[in-house]
Amino acid sequence: MSDDMTGHNSNDPAVGGIAADRLRSIIERAERLESERKALGDDIKDVFTEAKSAGFNVKVLRQIIRLRKQDPAHVEEEETLLDIYRRAIGM
């Protein structure tokens, strides 16, 4: 079936009320950002590989990064509770 039979031409700026150029732009931006996210993920993986080869514990490094993102008061509260719980069970 040709474009003429459907009533739409592939060169129309809008099809069914959708602005094709705008839609294409949004899709391409999302694709580019997904690609950048993958590249950043690979870079982060490389940093942790480097840390591991330097003798650092990657699991602990990830915990530190997670803690640094949190509010210091919240971290202190969690650490206090953890200490209390440890003492309560004899650790």
Coordinates of N, CA and C in Angstrom, one line a residue:
M1 N 0.9 -1.2 0.0 CA 0.0 0.0 0.0 C 0.9 1.2 0.0
S2 N 0.6 2.2 -0.9 CA 1.5 3.4 -1.0 C 1.0 4.4 0.1
D3 N 1.9 5.4 0.3 CA 1.6 6.5 1.2 C 0.3 7.2 0.8
D4 N 0.2 7.4 -0.6 CA -1.0 8.1 -1.0 C -2.3 7.4 -0.7
M5 N -2.3 6.1 -0.6 CA -3.5 5.4 -0.3 C -3.9 5.5 1.2
T6 N -2.9 5.7 2.0 CA -3.2 5.9 3.5 C -3.6 7.3 3.8
G7 N -3.4 8.2 2.9 CA -3.7 9.6 3.1 C -2.6 10.3 3.8
H8 N -1.5 9.7 4.0 CA -0.3 10.3 4.7 C 0.9 10.2 3.8
N9 N 1.7 11.2 3.8 CA 2.9 11.2 3.1 C 4.0 11.2 4.1
S10 N 5.1 10.5 3.9 CA 6.2 10.4 4.9 C 6.9 11.7 5.0
N11 N 6.6 12.7 4.2 CA 7.2 14.0 4.3 C 6.4 15.0 5.1
D12 N 5.1 14.5 5.5 CA 4.3 15.4 6.2 C 4.9 15.8 7.5
P13 N 4.8 17.1 8.0 CA 5.4 17.5 9.2 C 4.6 16.9 10.4
A14 N 3.4 16.6 10.2 CA 2.6 16.0 11.3 C 1.7 14.9 10.8
V15 N 1.7 13.8 11.5 CA 0.9 12.7 11.2 C 0.0 12.4 12.4
G16 N -1.3 12.4 12.2 CA -2.2 12.1 13.3 C -2.0 13.1 14.4
G17 N -1.7 14.3 14.1 CA -1.6 15.3 15.2 C -0.2 15.3 15.9
I18 N 0.7 14.4 15.4 CA 2.0 14.3 16.0 C 3.0 15.0 15.2
A19 N 3.8 15.9 15.8 CA 4.8 16.6 15.0 C 6.0 15.6 14.9
A20 N 6.2 15.1 13.7 CA 7.2 14.1 13.5 C 8.7 14.6 13.8
D21 N 9.0 15.8 13.5 CA 10.3 16.3 13.8 C 10.6 16.4 15.3
R22 N 9.6 16.8 16.0 CA 9.7 16.9 17.5 C 9.8 15.6 18.1
L23 N 9.0 14.6 17.6 CA 9.1 13.2 18.1 C 10.4 12.6 17.8
R24 N 10.9 12.8 16.6 CA 12.2 12.3 16.2 C 13.3 12.9 17.1
S25 N 13.2 14.2 17.4 CA 14.2 14.9 18.2 C 14.2 14.3 19.6
I26 N 13.1 14.1 20.2 CA 13.0 13.5 21.5 C 13.6 12.1 21.6
I27 N 13.2 11.3 20.6 CA 13.7 9.9 20.5 C 15.3 9.9 20.4
E28 N 15.8 10.7 19.5 CA 17.2 10.8 19.3 C 18.0 11.3 20.6
R29 N 17.4 12.2 21.3 CA 18.0 12.7 22.5 C 18.0 11.6 23.6
A30 N 16.9 10.9 23.7 CA 16.8 9.8 24.7 C 17.9 8.7 24.3
E31 N 18.0 8.4 23.0 CA 19.0 7.4 22.6 C 20.4 7.8 22.9
R32 N 20.7 9.1 22.7 CA 22.0 9.6 23.0 C 22.3 9.6 24.5
L33 N 21.3 9.9 25.3 CA 21.5 9.9 26.7 C 21.7 8.5 27.2
E34 N 20.9 7.5 26.7 CA 21.1 6.1 27.0 C 22.5 5.7 26.7
S35 N 23.0 6.1 25.6 CA 24.4 5.7 25.2 C 25.4 6.3 26.1
E36 N 25.2 7.6 26.5 CA 26.1 8.3 27.5 C 26.0 7.6 28.8
R37 N 24.8 7.1 29.3 CA 24.7 6.5 30.5 C 25.4 5.2 30.5
K38 N 25.4 4.4 29.4 CA 26.1 3.2 29.3 C 27.6 3.5 29.4
A39 N 28.1 4.5 28.7 CA 29.5 4.9 28.7 C 29.9 5.2 30.2
L40 N 29.1 6.0 30.9 CA 29.4 6.3 32.3 C 29.4 5.1 33.1
G41 N 28.5 4.2 32.9 CA 28.5 2.9 33.7 C 29.8 2.2 33.5
D42 N 30.2 2.1 32.2 CA 31.5 1.5 31.9 C 32.7 2.2 32.6
D43 N 32.6 3.5 32.6 CA 33.7 4.3 33.3 C 33.7 4.0 34.8
I44 N 32.5 3.9 35.4 CA 32.4 3.6 36.9 C 33.0 2.2 37.2
K45 N 32.6 1.3 36.3 CA 33.1 -0.1 36.5 C 34.6 -0.1 36.4
D46 N 35.2 0.7 35.5 CA 36.7 0.7 35.4 C 37.3 1.3 36.7
V47 N 36.6 2.3 37.2 CA 37.2 2.9 38.5 C 37.2 1.9 39.6
F48 N 36.1 1.1 39.7 CA 36.1 0.1 40.8 C 37.0 -1.1 40.5
T49 N 37.3 -1.4 39.2 CA 38.3 -2.4 38.9 C 39.7 -1.9 39.3
E50 N 39.9 -0.6 39.0 CA 41.2 0.0 39.4 C 41.3 0.0 41.0
A51 N 40.3 0.3 41.7 CA 40.3 0.3 43.1 C 40.6 -1.1 43.7
K52 N 39.9 -2.1 43.1 CA 40.2 -3.4 43.5 C 41.6 -3.9 43.3
S53 N 42.2 -3.5 42.1 CA 43.5 -3.9 41.8 C 44.5 -3.2 42.7
A54 N 44.1 -2.0 43.3 CA 44.9 -1.3 44.2 C 44.8 -1.8 45.7
G55 N 43.9 -2.8 45.8 CA 43.7 -3.5 47.2 C 42.6 -2.9 48.0
F56 N 41.7 -2.1 47.4 CA 40.6 -1.6 48.1 C 39.4 -2.5 48.0
N57 N 38.6 -2.6 49.1 CA 37.4 -3.4 49.1 C 36.3 -2.6 48.4
V58 N 35.9 -3.1 47.2 CA 34.9 -2.4 46.4 C 33.5 -2.3 47.1
K59 N 33.1 -3.3 47.8 CA 31.9 -3.3 48.6 C 31.8 -2.2 49.6
V60 N 32.9 -2.0 50.3 CA 33.0 -0.9 51.3 C 33.1 0.4 50.6
L61 N 33.8 0.5 49.5 CA 33.8 1.8 48.7 C 32.4 2.2 48.3
R62 N 31.6 1.2 47.8 CA 30.2 1.5 47.4 C 29.4 2.0 48.6
Q63 N 29.6 1.4 49.8 CA 28.9 1.8 51.0 C 29.2 3.2 51.4
I64 N 30.5 3.5 51.3 CA 30.9 4.9 51.6 C 30.3 5.9 50.6
I65 N 30.2 5.6 49.3 CA 29.6 6.5 48.4 C 28.1 6.6 48.7
R66 N 27.5 5.5 49.1 CA 26.0 5.6 49.4 C 25.9 6.5 50.6
L67 N 26.7 6.4 51.6 CA 26.6 7.2 52.9 C 26.9 8.6 52.6
R68 N 27.8 8.9 51.7 CA 28.1 10.3 51.4 C 27.0 11.1 50.7
K69 N 26.1 10.3 50.1 CA 24.9 10.9 49.4 C 23.8 11.3 50.5
Q70 N 23.9 10.7 51.6 CA 22.8 10.8 52.6 C 23.1 12.1 53.5
D71 N 22.1 12.5 54.2 CA 22.2 13.5 55.2 C 23.1 13.1 56.4
P72 N 24.1 13.8 56.7 CA 25.0 13.4 57.8 C 24.2 13.1 59.1
A73 N 23.1 13.8 59.4 CA 22.4 13.5 60.7 C 21.7 12.1 60.5
H74 N 21.3 11.7 59.4 CA 20.6 10.4 59.1 C 21.7 9.3 59.3
V75 N 22.9 9.6 58.7 CA 24.0 8.6 58.8 C 24.3 8.4 60.3
E76 N 24.5 9.5 61.0 CA 24.8 9.4 62.4 C 23.8 8.6 63.2
E77 N 22.5 8.8 62.9 CA 21.4 8.1 63.6 C 21.5 6.6 63.3
E78 N 21.7 6.3 62.0 CA 21.9 4.8 61.7 C 23.1 4.2 62.4
E79 N 24.2 4.9 62.4 CA 25.4 4.3 63.0 C 25.2 4.2 64.5
T80 N 24.5 5.1 65.2 CA 24.2 5.0 66.6 C 23.3 3.8 66.8
L81 N 22.2 3.6 66.0 CA 21.3 2.4 66.2 C 22.1 1.1 65.9
L82 N 22.9 1.1 64.9 CA 23.7 -0.1 64.6 C 24.6 -0.4 65.8
D83 N 25.2 0.5 66.4 CA 26.1 0.3 67.6 C 25.2 -0.2 68.8
I84 N 24.1 0.4 69.0 CA 23.2 -0.1 70.1 C 22.7 -1.5 69.8
Y85 N 22.3 -1.8 68.6 CA 21.9 -3.2 68.3 C 23.0 -4.2 68.4
R86 N 24.2 -3.8 68.0 CA 25.4 -4.7 68.2 C 25.6 -5.0 69.6
R87 N 25.6 -4.0 70.4 CA 25.9 -4.2 71.9 C 24.8 -5.1 72.5
A88 N 23.5 -4.9 72.0 CA 22.4 -5.6 72.6 C 22.5 -7.1 72.3
I89 N 23.2 -7.5 71.2 CA 23.3 -8.9 70.9 C 24.8 -9.4 71.2
G90 N 25.5 -8.6 71.9 CA 26.9 -9.0 72.3 C 27.9 -9.0 71.3
M91 N 27.8 -8.2 70.3 CA 28.9 -8.1 69.3 C 29.9 -7.0 69.6

